Structures are given as structure tokens and as C-alpha cells.
Amino acid sequence: MSLPKVLIINQPFNKNTGGGVTLSNLFCNWERKKLAVACLGYLLTQKMDPTPCNNYYQLGSKERKWIFPLNLFGRKYYSGPINIGDRSNNKQKVVGKRSKFRVKLILDFIVPLFNYIGISHFQAKTSLSPGFCKWLDDLDPDVYYIQAETRESVLFCTEIIKYKKRPVIFHMMDDWPSLIGVKGPLKKYWEQKIDKEFRHLLNKADLLMGISDYMCEEYKNRYGRNFVTFHNPINLNFWKKAQRNNYHLAKNPTVLYAGRIGLGIDDSLRNIAEAIKMINKELNADIKFKIQTNKVPNWISNYKNVKHQEFVAYEELPNVFAQADILILPYDFSSESRSYIKYSMPTKAPEYMASGTPIIIYAPQDTALVKYAEEYNWAEVVTESNTTVLMEKLKNLILDMPLRKEIATTAKNVAETRHDSDLVAQEFQQMILKTAEKTIIYK
């Protein structure tokens, strides 16, 4: 049976975000000509990888309208089809380098303010334009694969489904609904309204997916629908080309964190730095803590053994991970962050497993990540926001070579049996094929 034509909504293919990497790996066996993506302009860059898909529709100023007076300051994005492989022609269509000051101002001040007073839930609306409808009609997809993490994206997806009915697959990445109504005078109003709108979208879906087993269990209880777990699979051959197999420590051992500094992660990274400082003092050692993040923590100069390094190309990650002596995967311990991350599973988790480097997790107990690690024993785990406890666990791992080897070997086995893209992508493909069989009903 030939593969169905899939329209992916709200998530582009890329190698620098968790969602983009996961999407690329799940659809790795798909025919390029059978994939298309529709997403907002701020998600697209000139460095997009056209390999898995090059048929995009950028939802720009003709589809997305801002309320007054925000419409006076919002960036104007091109609306229309984009061939990702045609880089020269895309320079006028895709926004290139973005102002760091503008991004910081929006993320650090405007977004929190709008979230508190409730404006963020209606500050902009994405609607079907005549141009998008024509593109959608010409594409004539067999099935929709949807991700949504805001009220705006939920309503837009619902509008697409109403305009052209097709089988719907909805994939949940994070428990963003739990953060709605956390703060602000209108929290109860928005919590109830968005919950109703979100449930309406879920009820339109023919297949529901979650990012972790824990999420799927919770959502079964919360929404009364079955969810199937699909997390980021990995290309084992890609990771085996530099896989670590030697567990003797380097002369100056390194603990590595590679990722983004998100909600509250900065505090956990500082705790790790403090724990390593304590170990160095006690053991008279010179252990380095390397932080490979999108920005430099403002406290880093206070620790002589903490080094920041820029992101590297995805193709270089196997070497970077294998060269570290320990990989650390931290979460935030704040109550607000716990609600968001509780059911999530980091994209880098199976990548860490496949690297062959021993892993330590620093995260709250009641999270999908900790539950998964403890069930399959692929990492050492610290569940208290306590620097002394973290220091002791790290020190034990540094001093115990058989333990490092045992953890790393187990992690590699889990990666091979549960995250092999050849197996997971095939199962994912079969799920979509089965769902797409309903297309004939709509056409």
C-alpha cells in the first residue's frame, strides 16, 4: 500500500529543536513528496533542512492578525508556499537573523505580562486565508498530523478540520494545558474556556498520541480517550559511529549538559556547578562542568570549573556526548515548572542513552523522565533539590567505574530495544496508514 499524503500542522522539520528532531525521526521512512508542513513564520529559518520535506506553507500576515495596538508593532511575515530547498528565493520570504534584544524583551517581559492578565490567549488569531485554502485544496492531503500548544493553534487546527475534513492524528508533546490559569485575575475563566476548546479538538481526532507512557495514562483519565506513546526514536547507526565503550575517567573528567536553558533549568544548573565545586574540593580533583546551551548563564564566572560552549551541528553530537565522562539531565524543581514537565520526555534522553556515556538525572520524583529511568535503570537519579545529595550521587558515580559501565551498558540496551528508529518509525507509519484508511469517508 502506498503511503498517504500527510499535512503536518504547527511543527517544521529541523535539527535544532526537540520537536523538529522528533518529527524528522518519526517520519524518516516517509516519501518526501508525500509530506507538507503548514506553520507560523517565526518557526521557519533559512537553515531549514529540506531533506525530509520541502513543501511548506508559511502562515504569515495574511493568516495571522494581531489585536490593536499589537498590530502596529508585530513583525510582518510573508504568507504563502515556500520550497525549502530554494534558498536563494526564500531570502525575501523567511525571516533570517532575529534581534536578540527583541527576543529577550518578548520572552522575559511581554510574554509573562500577557500570560498574567490573559491577553496571550487572544492577542493574535490565525485564520484560513484564500491563499492558504487554495494551497490546501491543491495539496489535498489524506491525513492531518497536528501538534498544538496554544489556544490560537488549537482554534486554527479546528478551523482547518472544519474546512476540509480528513482523518486527524493529534500528538501531544508537553502538558501545556496544566499551565493555563496558573496566574492572573481571569485564570478560572481561561482555564475552563480553553479546556472546552481543547477537548473539542481532541474529539475531532481519529488517533491521539502522547510523548510518554505517564502522559498517556494521565490523559486517559483526564480526557477519556486512549493515547498511544510515541517519543523521539533515534538512528542507532548514527549514534554508534562514536559510541563510548571505555569507562576510565579522563585526567580532568567532564560532566556535560547539552540543551536549552528553559523554565527554571538555570537554577538546577547552578546547583550542579556547586555540587561539582564541592567534589573538587573534597577529592582535590579538577572536574569540569561543561554547559552547551543557547545562552551563557549569568553566574558562570563565579565558578572556575564551569565552561560554556556553543551549540554544535547535530551531526557532531555523537562525538560530543561520547567525549564527556558523565552526561547530566536536569529539570526544574519549581511547582509551576513541574506541572509543565511532569508528563514530558526530553528529546535528548534516548540520544544520551545511545551515546554510551553514563547518565545522571536531576529531576523531581513525579515525572515521566524519572519514572522511565527508574523502571529500566538507565541512569542514576537524584530527586531532591539538594546540593549535598546531588554531590554525593555524582561523587559515587565518579569513583565507581563498574557502576558507570553498568549504567551506560543498560542505557545502550534500552536505546536499542525501545528507541530504534527502524522499529519505532515503522510502527508509527502503520498507525498513520490505518488512520488514513478513513480518508475515503471524507473524500
PDB file of C-alpha atoms in Angstrom, residues 65-348:
ATOM      1  CA  LYS A  65      -3.828  39.036  12.721  1.00  0.00           C
ATOM      2  CA  TRP A  66      -2.848  40.824  15.948  1.00  0.00           C
ATOM      3  CA  ILE A  67      -5.185  42.866  18.116  1.00  0.00           C
ATOM      4  CA  PHE A  68      -4.732  46.634  18.421  1.00  0.00           C
ATOM      5  CA  PRO A  69      -2.246  48.104  19.298  1.00  0.00           C
ATOM      6  CA  LEU A  70      -0.040  44.996  18.919  1.00  0.00           C
ATOM      7  CA  ASN A  71      -0.748  45.010  15.187  1.00  0.00           C
ATOM      8  CA  LEU A  72       1.263  48.240  14.961  1.00  0.00           C
ATOM      9  CA  PHE A  73       4.441  46.563  16.244  1.00  0.00           C
ATOM     10  CA  GLY A  74       4.180  42.950  15.079  1.00  0.00           C
ATOM     11  CA  ARG A  75       6.663  41.634  12.525  1.00  0.00           C
ATOM     12  CA  LYS A  76       5.270  41.237   9.013  1.00  0.00           C
ATOM     13  CA  TYR A  77       5.726  37.702   7.667  1.00  0.00           C
ATOM     14  CA  TYR A  78       5.322  36.506   4.105  1.00  0.00           C
ATOM     15  CA  SER A  79       2.230  34.354   3.550  1.00  0.00           C
ATOM     16  CA  GLY A  80       2.338  31.552   1.038  1.00  0.00           C
ATOM     17  CA  PRO A  81       4.123  28.443  -0.242  1.00  0.00           C
ATOM     18  CA  ILE A  82       7.840  28.028   0.365  1.00  0.00           C
ATOM     19  CA  ASN A  83      10.154  25.497  -1.230  1.00  0.00           C
ATOM     20  CA  ILE A  84      12.754  24.994   1.495  1.00  0.00           C
ATOM     21  CA  GLY A  85      15.348  23.762  -0.994  1.00  0.00           C
ATOM     22  CA  ASP A  86      15.197  27.024  -2.981  1.00  0.00           C
ATOM     23  CA  ARG A  87      17.381  29.050  -0.606  1.00  0.00           C
ATOM     24  CA  SER A  88      18.017  31.996  -2.935  1.00  0.00           C
ATOM     25  CA  ASN A  89      14.317  32.629  -3.479  1.00  0.00           C
ATOM     26  CA  ASN A  90      13.495  32.203   0.214  1.00  0.00           C
ATOM     27  CA  LYS A  91      15.654  35.086   1.455  1.00  0.00           C
ATOM     28  CA  GLN A  92      12.776  37.523   0.967  1.00  0.00           C
ATOM     29  CA  LYS A  93      10.219  35.131   2.429  1.00  0.00           C
ATOM     30  CA  VAL A  94      11.822  33.657   5.540  1.00  0.00           C
ATOM     31  CA  VAL A  95      12.975  35.930   8.349  1.00  0.00           C
ATOM     32  CA  GLY A  96      16.689  35.389   8.849  1.00  0.00           C
ATOM     33  CA  LYS A  97      18.587  36.661  11.853  1.00  0.00           C
ATOM     34  CA  ARG A  98      16.301  37.818  14.637  1.00  0.00           C
ATOM     35  CA  SER A  99      17.135  40.617  17.055  1.00  0.00           C
ATOM     36  CA  LYS A 100      18.404  39.109  20.319  1.00  0.00           C
ATOM     37  CA  PHE A 101      17.182  42.183  22.199  1.00  0.00           C
ATOM     38  CA  ARG A 102      13.717  41.865  20.669  1.00  0.00           C
ATOM     39  CA  VAL A 103      13.521  38.145  21.505  1.00  0.00           C
ATOM     40  CA  LYS A 104      14.720  38.725  25.083  1.00  0.00           C
ATOM     41  CA  LEU A 105      12.253  41.585  25.583  1.00  0.00           C
ATOM     42  CA  ILE A 106       9.372  39.447  24.366  1.00  0.00           C
ATOM     43  CA  LEU A 107      10.269  36.289  26.310  1.00  0.00           C
ATOM     44  CA  ASP A 108      11.361  37.922  29.571  1.00  0.00           C
ATOM     45  CA  PHE A 109       8.827  40.723  29.904  1.00  0.00           C
ATOM     46  CA  ILE A 110       5.982  40.824  27.395  1.00  0.00           C
ATOM     47  CA  VAL A 111       5.036  37.125  27.425  1.00  0.00           C
ATOM     48  CA  PRO A 112       4.901  36.823  31.259  1.00  0.00           C
ATOM     49  CA  LEU A 113       2.841  40.034  31.487  1.00  0.00           C
ATOM     50  CA  PHE A 114       0.390  38.939  28.805  1.00  0.00           C
ATOM     51  CA  ASN A 115       0.082  35.498  30.376  1.00  0.00           C
ATOM     52  CA  TYR A 116      -0.763  37.047  33.747  1.00  0.00           C
ATOM     53  CA  ILE A 117      -3.501  39.371  32.501  1.00  0.00           C
ATOM     54  CA  GLY A 118      -4.834  36.841  29.979  1.00  0.00           C
ATOM     55  CA  ILE A 119      -4.093  38.781  26.787  1.00  0.00           C
ATOM     56  CA  SER A 120      -1.875  35.993  25.448  1.00  0.00           C
ATOM     57  CA  HIS A 121      -4.957  33.862  24.814  1.00  0.00           C
ATOM     58  CA  PHE A 122      -6.441  36.315  22.295  1.00  0.00           C
ATOM     59  CA  GLN A 123      -3.549  38.607  21.323  1.00  0.00           C
ATOM     60  CA  ALA A 124      -3.478  37.076  17.841  1.00  0.00           C
ATOM     61  CA  LYS A 125      -5.684  34.878  15.699  1.00  0.00           C
ATOM     62  CA  THR A 126      -4.639  32.616  12.842  1.00  0.00           C
ATOM     63  CA  SER A 127      -7.381  32.073  10.257  1.00  0.00           C
ATOM     64  CA  LEU A 128      -7.779  30.472   6.854  1.00  0.00           C
ATOM     65  CA  SER A 129      -6.875  32.903   4.073  1.00  0.00           C
ATOM     66  CA  PRO A 130      -7.948  32.405   0.435  1.00  0.00           C
ATOM     67  CA  GLY A 131      -4.314  31.686  -0.431  1.00  0.00           C
ATOM     68  CA  PHE A 132      -3.964  29.016   2.229  1.00  0.00           C
ATOM     69  CA  CYS A 133      -7.285  27.418   1.254  1.00  0.00           C
ATOM     70  CA  LYS A 134      -6.135  27.180  -2.373  1.00  0.00           C
ATOM     71  CA  TRP A 135      -2.826  25.623  -1.295  1.00  0.00           C
ATOM     72  CA  LEU A 136      -4.704  23.163   0.920  1.00  0.00           C
ATOM     73  CA  ASP A 137      -7.146  22.262  -1.863  1.00  0.00           C
ATOM     74  CA  ASP A 138      -4.301  21.727  -4.340  1.00  0.00           C
ATOM     75  CA  LEU A 139      -2.386  19.628  -1.812  1.00  0.00           C
ATOM     76  CA  ASP A 140      -5.468  17.534  -0.996  1.00  0.00           C
ATOM     77  CA  PRO A 141      -3.894  15.663   1.949  1.00  0.00           C
ATOM     78  CA  ASP A 142      -5.060  12.236   3.062  1.00  0.00           C
ATOM     79  CA  VAL A 143      -4.499  12.852   6.762  1.00  0.00           C
ATOM     80  CA  TYR A 144      -3.622  15.652   9.185  1.00  0.00           C
ATOM     81  CA  TYR A 145      -0.836  15.254  11.747  1.00  0.00           C
ATOM     82  CA  ILE A 146      -1.290  18.013  14.318  1.00  0.00           C
ATOM     83  CA  GLN A 147       0.647  19.474  17.205  1.00  0.00           C
ATOM     84  CA  ALA A 148      -0.811  22.405  19.166  1.00  0.00           C
ATOM     85  CA  GLU A 149       0.367  24.124  22.315  1.00  0.00           C
ATOM     86  CA  THR A 150      -1.630  27.372  22.473  1.00  0.00           C
ATOM     87  CA  ARG A 151      -5.284  28.366  22.283  1.00  0.00           C
ATOM     88  CA  GLU A 152      -4.537  30.097  18.976  1.00  0.00           C
ATOM     89  CA  SER A 153      -3.120  26.919  17.418  1.00  0.00           C
ATOM     90  CA  VAL A 154      -5.979  24.796  18.793  1.00  0.00           C
ATOM     91  CA  LEU A 155      -8.594  27.064  17.191  1.00  0.00           C
ATOM     92  CA  PHE A 156      -6.690  27.205  13.895  1.00  0.00           C
ATOM     93  CA  CYS A 157      -6.455  23.411  13.692  1.00  0.00           C
ATOM     94  CA  THR A 158     -10.166  23.144  14.414  1.00  0.00           C
ATOM     95  CA  GLU A 159     -10.837  25.610  11.597  1.00  0.00           C
ATOM     96  CA  ILE A 160      -8.761  23.554   9.128  1.00  0.00           C
ATOM     97  CA  ILE A 161     -10.605  20.360  10.046  1.00  0.00           C
ATOM     98  CA  LYS A 162     -13.947  22.108   9.566  1.00  0.00           C
ATOM     99  CA  TYR A 163     -12.923  23.451   6.140  1.00  0.00           C
ATOM    100  CA  LYS A 164     -11.553  20.173   4.736  1.00  0.00           C
ATOM    101  CA  LYS A 165     -12.440  17.057   6.661  1.00  0.00           C
ATOM    102  CA  ARG A 166      -9.721  14.450   6.792  1.00  0.00           C
ATOM    103  CA  PRO A 167      -8.624  11.871   9.375  1.00  0.00           C
ATOM    104  CA  VAL A 168      -6.804  13.612  12.231  1.00  0.00           C
ATOM    105  CA  ILE A 169      -3.783  12.489  14.265  1.00  0.00           C
ATOM    106  CA  PHE A 170      -3.036  14.680  17.276  1.00  0.00           C
ATOM    107  CA  HIS A 171       0.338  14.394  19.032  1.00  0.00           C
ATOM    108  CA  MET A 172       0.861  15.974  22.472  1.00  0.00           C
ATOM    109  CA  MET A 173       4.415  16.953  23.439  1.00  0.00           C
ATOM    110  CA  ASP A 174       4.025  18.830  26.743  1.00  0.00           C
ATOM    111  CA  ASP A 175       1.236  19.264  29.267  1.00  0.00           C
ATOM    112  CA  TRP A 176       0.723  22.937  28.424  1.00  0.00           C
ATOM    113  CA  PRO A 177      -2.985  22.906  29.451  1.00  0.00           C
ATOM    114  CA  SER A 178      -1.882  22.494  33.073  1.00  0.00           C
ATOM    115  CA  LEU A 179      -0.254  25.956  32.998  1.00  0.00           C
ATOM    116  CA  ILE A 180      -3.389  27.739  31.777  1.00  0.00           C
ATOM    117  CA  GLY A 181      -4.986  29.631  34.622  1.00  0.00           C
ATOM    118  CA  VAL A 182      -1.990  29.279  36.934  1.00  0.00           C
ATOM    119  CA  LYS A 183      -1.848  33.041  37.460  1.00  0.00           C
ATOM    120  CA  GLY A 184      -3.865  36.176  36.873  1.00  0.00           C
ATOM    121  CA  PRO A 185      -7.334  37.529  37.663  1.00  0.00           C
ATOM    122  CA  LEU A 186      -9.007  35.642  34.787  1.00  0.00           C
ATOM    123  CA  LYS A 187      -7.347  32.296  35.424  1.00  0.00           C
ATOM    124  CA  LYS A 188     -10.551  30.320  36.045  1.00  0.00           C
ATOM    125  CA  TYR A 189     -12.261  31.806  33.009  1.00  0.00           C
ATOM    126  CA  TRP A 190      -9.435  30.892  30.644  1.00  0.00           C
ATOM    127  CA  GLU A 191      -8.875  27.514  32.239  1.00  0.00           C
ATOM    128  CA  GLN A 192     -12.488  26.486  31.615  1.00  0.00           C
ATOM    129  CA  LYS A 193     -12.774  28.064  28.161  1.00  0.00           C
ATOM    130  CA  ILE A 194      -9.554  26.624  26.754  1.00  0.00           C
ATOM    131  CA  ASP A 195     -10.233  23.225  28.297  1.00  0.00           C
ATOM    132  CA  LYS A 196     -13.551  23.134  26.419  1.00  0.00           C
ATOM    133  CA  GLU A 197     -11.922  24.201  23.132  1.00  0.00           C
ATOM    134  CA  PHE A 198      -9.075  21.720  23.547  1.00  0.00           C
ATOM    135  CA  ARG A 199     -11.446  18.846  24.283  1.00  0.00           C
ATOM    136  CA  HIS A 200     -13.407  19.782  21.167  1.00  0.00           C
ATOM    137  CA  LEU A 201     -10.239  19.397  19.073  1.00  0.00           C
ATOM    138  CA  LEU A 202      -9.352  16.077  20.724  1.00  0.00           C
ATOM    139  CA  ASN A 203     -12.831  14.773  19.968  1.00  0.00           C
ATOM    140  CA  LYS A 204     -12.216  15.542  16.282  1.00  0.00           C
ATOM    141  CA  ALA A 205      -9.090  13.355  16.278  1.00  0.00           C
ATOM    142  CA  ASP A 206      -9.115   9.779  14.994  1.00  0.00           C
ATOM    143  CA  LEU A 207      -5.819   8.909  16.705  1.00  0.00           C
ATOM    144  CA  LEU A 208      -4.274  10.515  19.783  1.00  0.00           C
ATOM    145  CA  MET A 209      -0.574  10.286  20.632  1.00  0.00           C
ATOM    146  CA  GLY A 210       1.382  11.259  23.742  1.00  0.00           C
ATOM    147  CA  ILE A 211       5.086  11.746  24.358  1.00  0.00           C
ATOM    148  CA  SER A 212       5.352   9.350  27.329  1.00  0.00           C
ATOM    149  CA  ASP A 213       3.543   6.421  28.931  1.00  0.00           C
ATOM    150  CA  TYR A 214       2.875   8.563  32.000  1.00  0.00           C
ATOM    151  CA  MET A 215       1.224  11.241  29.846  1.00  0.00           C
ATOM    152  CA  CYS A 216      -0.945   8.691  28.070  1.00  0.00           C
ATOM    153  CA  GLU A 217      -2.112   7.239  31.384  1.00  0.00           C
ATOM    154  CA  GLU A 218      -2.969  10.690  32.762  1.00  0.00           C
ATOM    155  CA  TYR A 219      -4.737  11.820  29.587  1.00  0.00           C
ATOM    156  CA  LYS A 220      -6.859   8.675  29.516  1.00  0.00           C
ATOM    157  CA  ASN A 221      -8.181   9.698  32.938  1.00  0.00           C
ATOM    158  CA  ARG A 222      -8.377  13.414  32.176  1.00  0.00           C
ATOM    159  CA  TYR A 223      -9.888  13.388  28.689  1.00  0.00           C
ATOM    160  CA  GLY A 224     -11.490   9.957  28.498  1.00  0.00           C
ATOM    161  CA  ARG A 225      -9.625   8.983  25.305  1.00  0.00           C
ATOM    162  CA  ASN A 226      -6.864   6.468  24.621  1.00  0.00           C
ATOM    163  CA  PHE A 227      -3.445   7.913  23.757  1.00  0.00           C
ATOM    164  CA  VAL A 228      -0.570   5.956  22.168  1.00  0.00           C
ATOM    165  CA  THR A 229       3.025   6.705  23.196  1.00  0.00           C
ATOM    166  CA  PHE A 230       5.435   7.927  20.527  1.00  0.00           C
ATOM    167  CA  HIS A 231       8.648   9.559  21.683  1.00  0.00           C
ATOM    168  CA  ASN A 232      11.774  10.506  19.764  1.00  0.00           C
ATOM    169  CA  PRO A 233      13.332   7.457  18.053  1.00  0.00           C
ATOM    170  CA  ILE A 234      16.987   7.502  17.055  1.00  0.00           C
ATOM    171  CA  ASN A 235      19.142   6.228  14.222  1.00  0.00           C
ATOM    172  CA  LEU A 236      21.345   3.734  16.059  1.00  0.00           C
ATOM    173  CA  ASN A 237      23.984   3.620  13.329  1.00  0.00           C
ATOM    174  CA  PHE A 238      24.336   7.404  13.551  1.00  0.00           C
ATOM    175  CA  TRP A 239      24.990   7.225  17.301  1.00  0.00           C
ATOM    176  CA  LYS A 240      27.177   4.116  17.186  1.00  0.00           C
ATOM    177  CA  LYS A 241      29.772   5.807  14.991  1.00  0.00           C
ATOM    178  CA  ALA A 242      31.257   7.489  18.086  1.00  0.00           C
ATOM    179  CA  GLN A 243      29.698   5.464  20.902  1.00  0.00           C
ATOM    180  CA  ARG A 244      31.692   5.401  24.141  1.00  0.00           C
ATOM    181  CA  ASN A 245      32.943   1.998  25.303  1.00  0.00           C
ATOM    182  CA  ASN A 246      35.775   2.978  27.657  1.00  0.00           C
ATOM    183  CA  TYR A 247      34.785   3.936  31.208  1.00  0.00           C
ATOM    184  CA  HIS A 248      38.115   5.053  32.618  1.00  0.00           C
ATOM    185  CA  LEU A 249      37.926   8.720  33.560  1.00  0.00           C
ATOM    186  CA  ALA A 250      39.907  11.338  31.714  1.00  0.00           C
ATOM    187  CA  LYS A 251      42.666  13.138  33.636  1.00  0.00           C
ATOM    188  CA  ASN A 252      40.318  16.097  34.013  1.00  0.00           C
ATOM    189  CA  PRO A 253      36.842  14.500  33.879  1.00  0.00           C
ATOM    190  CA  THR A 254      33.923  16.390  32.366  1.00  0.00           C
ATOM    191  CA  VAL A 255      30.245  16.444  33.235  1.00  0.00           C
ATOM    192  CA  LEU A 256      28.192  17.701  30.288  1.00  0.00           C
ATOM    193  CA  TYR A 257      24.760  19.244  29.971  1.00  0.00           C
ATOM    194  CA  ALA A 258      23.601  19.870  26.403  1.00  0.00           C
ATOM    195  CA  GLY A 259      20.280  21.579  25.857  1.00  0.00           C
ATOM    196  CA  ARG A 260      18.401  24.785  26.372  1.00  0.00           C
ATOM    197  CA  ILE A 261      18.049  26.921  29.451  1.00  0.00           C
ATOM    198  CA  GLY A 262      14.306  26.793  29.825  1.00  0.00           C
ATOM    199  CA  LEU A 263      11.878  27.433  32.632  1.00  0.00           C
ATOM    200  CA  GLY A 264      13.939  27.197  35.829  1.00  0.00           C
ATOM    201  CA  ILE A 265      16.687  24.957  34.410  1.00  0.00           C
ATOM    202  CA  ASP A 266      19.182  27.701  35.191  1.00  0.00           C
ATOM    203  CA  ASP A 267      18.734  27.134  38.951  1.00  0.00           C
ATOM    204  CA  SER A 268      19.362  23.409  38.607  1.00  0.00           C
ATOM    205  CA  LEU A 269      22.482  24.028  36.520  1.00  0.00           C
ATOM    206  CA  ARG A 270      23.826  26.288  39.228  1.00  0.00           C
ATOM    207  CA  ASN A 271      23.191  23.566  41.826  1.00  0.00           C
ATOM    208  CA  ILE A 272      25.171  21.145  39.665  1.00  0.00           C
ATOM    209  CA  ALA A 273      28.030  23.627  39.423  1.00  0.00           C
ATOM    210  CA  GLU A 274      28.026  23.980  43.205  1.00  0.00           C
ATOM    211  CA  ALA A 275      27.982  20.194  43.692  1.00  0.00           C
ATOM    212  CA  ILE A 276      30.975  19.744  41.373  1.00  0.00           C
ATOM    213  CA  LYS A 277      32.809  22.530  43.194  1.00  0.00           C
ATOM    214  CA  MET A 278      32.264  20.623  46.458  1.00  0.00           C
ATOM    215  CA  ILE A 279      33.523  17.367  44.908  1.00  0.00           C
ATOM    216  CA  ASN A 280      36.649  19.037  43.559  1.00  0.00           C
ATOM    217  CA  LYS A 281      37.416  20.431  46.985  1.00  0.00           C
ATOM    218  CA  GLU A 282      36.841  17.121  48.775  1.00  0.00           C
ATOM    219  CA  LEU A 283      38.733  14.950  46.285  1.00  0.00           C
ATOM    220  CA  ASN A 284      41.307  17.561  45.295  1.00  0.00           C
ATOM    221  CA  ALA A 285      40.131  16.955  41.729  1.00  0.00           C
ATOM    222  CA  ASP A 286      39.691  19.079  38.613  1.00  0.00           C
ATOM    223  CA  ILE A 287      36.300  18.007  37.270  1.00  0.00           C
ATOM    224  CA  LYS A 288      34.886  20.307  34.589  1.00  0.00           C
ATOM    225  CA  PHE A 289      31.207  21.093  34.150  1.00  0.00           C
ATOM    226  CA  LYS A 290      30.520  21.928  30.503  1.00  0.00           C
ATOM    227  CA  ILE A 291      27.263  23.658  29.622  1.00  0.00           C
ATOM    228  CA  GLN A 292      26.325  23.516  25.953  1.00  0.00           C
ATOM    229  CA  THR A 293      23.362  25.883  25.786  1.00  0.00           C
ATOM    230  CA  ASN A 294      21.779  28.601  23.683  1.00  0.00           C
ATOM    231  CA  LYS A 295      22.919  31.317  26.085  1.00  0.00           C
ATOM    232  CA  VAL A 296      25.588  31.805  28.731  1.00  0.00           C
ATOM    233  CA  PRO A 297      24.319  31.653  32.342  1.00  0.00           C
ATOM    234  CA  ASN A 298      24.980  34.967  34.095  1.00  0.00           C
ATOM    235  CA  TRP A 299      26.501  33.191  37.116  1.00  0.00           C
ATOM    236  CA  ILE A 300      29.091  31.174  35.216  1.00  0.00           C
ATOM    237  CA  SER A 301      32.007  33.496  36.055  1.00  0.00           C
ATOM    238  CA  ASN A 302      31.602  32.573  39.733  1.00  0.00           C
ATOM    239  CA  TYR A 303      32.797  29.007  39.039  1.00  0.00           C
ATOM    240  CA  LYS A 304      36.253  28.441  37.588  1.00  0.00           C
ATOM    241  CA  ASN A 305      35.456  24.829  36.631  1.00  0.00           C
ATOM    242  CA  VAL A 306      32.309  25.663  34.662  1.00  0.00           C
ATOM    243  CA  LYS A 307      32.740  26.211  30.935  1.00  0.00           C
ATOM    244  CA  HIS A 308      30.171  27.286  28.365  1.00  0.00           C
ATOM    245  CA  GLN A 309      30.301  26.045  24.790  1.00  0.00           C
ATOM    246  CA  GLU A 310      28.139  26.918  21.814  1.00  0.00           C
ATOM    247  CA  PHE A 311      25.698  24.543  20.192  1.00  0.00           C
ATOM    248  CA  VAL A 312      27.289  22.267  17.620  1.00  0.00           C
ATOM    249  CA  ALA A 313      25.803  20.821  14.450  1.00  0.00           C
ATOM    250  CA  TYR A 314      23.567  17.826  15.105  1.00  0.00           C
ATOM    251  CA  GLU A 315      25.988  15.625  13.165  1.00  0.00           C
ATOM    252  CA  GLU A 316      28.666  16.346  15.796  1.00  0.00           C
ATOM    253  CA  LEU A 317      26.598  15.345  18.842  1.00  0.00           C
ATOM    254  CA  PRO A 318      27.679  11.662  18.964  1.00  0.00           C
ATOM    255  CA  ASN A 319      31.307  12.770  19.332  1.00  0.00           C
ATOM    256  CA  VAL A 320      30.488  15.491  21.861  1.00  0.00           C
ATOM    257  CA  PHE A 321      28.396  13.179  24.052  1.00  0.00           C
ATOM    258  CA  ALA A 322      30.896  10.302  23.888  1.00  0.00           C
ATOM    259  CA  GLN A 323      33.805  12.543  24.867  1.00  0.00           C
ATOM    260  CA  ALA A 324      32.127  13.511  28.149  1.00  0.00           C
ATOM    261  CA  ASP A 325      32.664  11.298  31.203  1.00  0.00           C
ATOM    262  CA  ILE A 326      29.147  11.856  32.558  1.00  0.00           C
ATOM    263  CA  LEU A 327      26.024  13.307  30.950  1.00  0.00           C
ATOM    264  CA  ILE A 328      23.583  15.092  33.230  1.00  0.00           C
ATOM    265  CA  LEU A 329      19.911  15.713  32.509  1.00  0.00           C
ATOM    266  CA  PRO A 330      18.389  18.308  34.871  1.00  0.00           C
ATOM    267  CA  TYR A 331      14.839  19.538  35.335  1.00  0.00           C
ATOM    268  CA  ASP A 332      13.466  22.493  37.249  1.00  0.00           C
ATOM    269  CA  PHE A 333      12.052  21.836  40.720  1.00  0.00           C
ATOM    270  CA  SER A 334       9.611  24.786  40.918  1.00  0.00           C
ATOM    271  CA  SER A 335       5.913  23.925  41.249  1.00  0.00           C
ATOM    272  CA  GLU A 336       4.993  25.796  38.056  1.00  0.00           C
ATOM    273  CA  SER A 337       7.612  24.012  36.003  1.00  0.00           C
ATOM    274  CA  ARG A 338       6.720  20.622  37.469  1.00  0.00           C
ATOM    275  CA  SER A 339       3.201  20.980  36.071  1.00  0.00           C
ATOM    276  CA  TYR A 340       4.590  21.564  32.585  1.00  0.00           C
ATOM    277  CA  ILE A 341       7.316  18.902  32.532  1.00  0.00           C
ATOM    278  CA  LYS A 342       5.593  16.230  34.599  1.00  0.00           C
ATOM    279  CA  TYR A 343       4.479  14.128  31.630  1.00  0.00           C
ATOM    280  CA  SER A 344       7.130  15.223  29.109  1.00  0.00           C
ATOM    281  CA  MET A 345      10.099  13.241  27.849  1.00  0.00           C
ATOM    282  CA  PRO A 346      13.204  15.153  26.679  1.00  0.00           C
ATOM    283  CA  THR A 347      14.201  14.546  23.072  1.00  0.00           C
ATOM    284  CA  LYS A 348      17.797  14.150  24.213  1.00  0.00           C
TER     285      LYS A 348
END
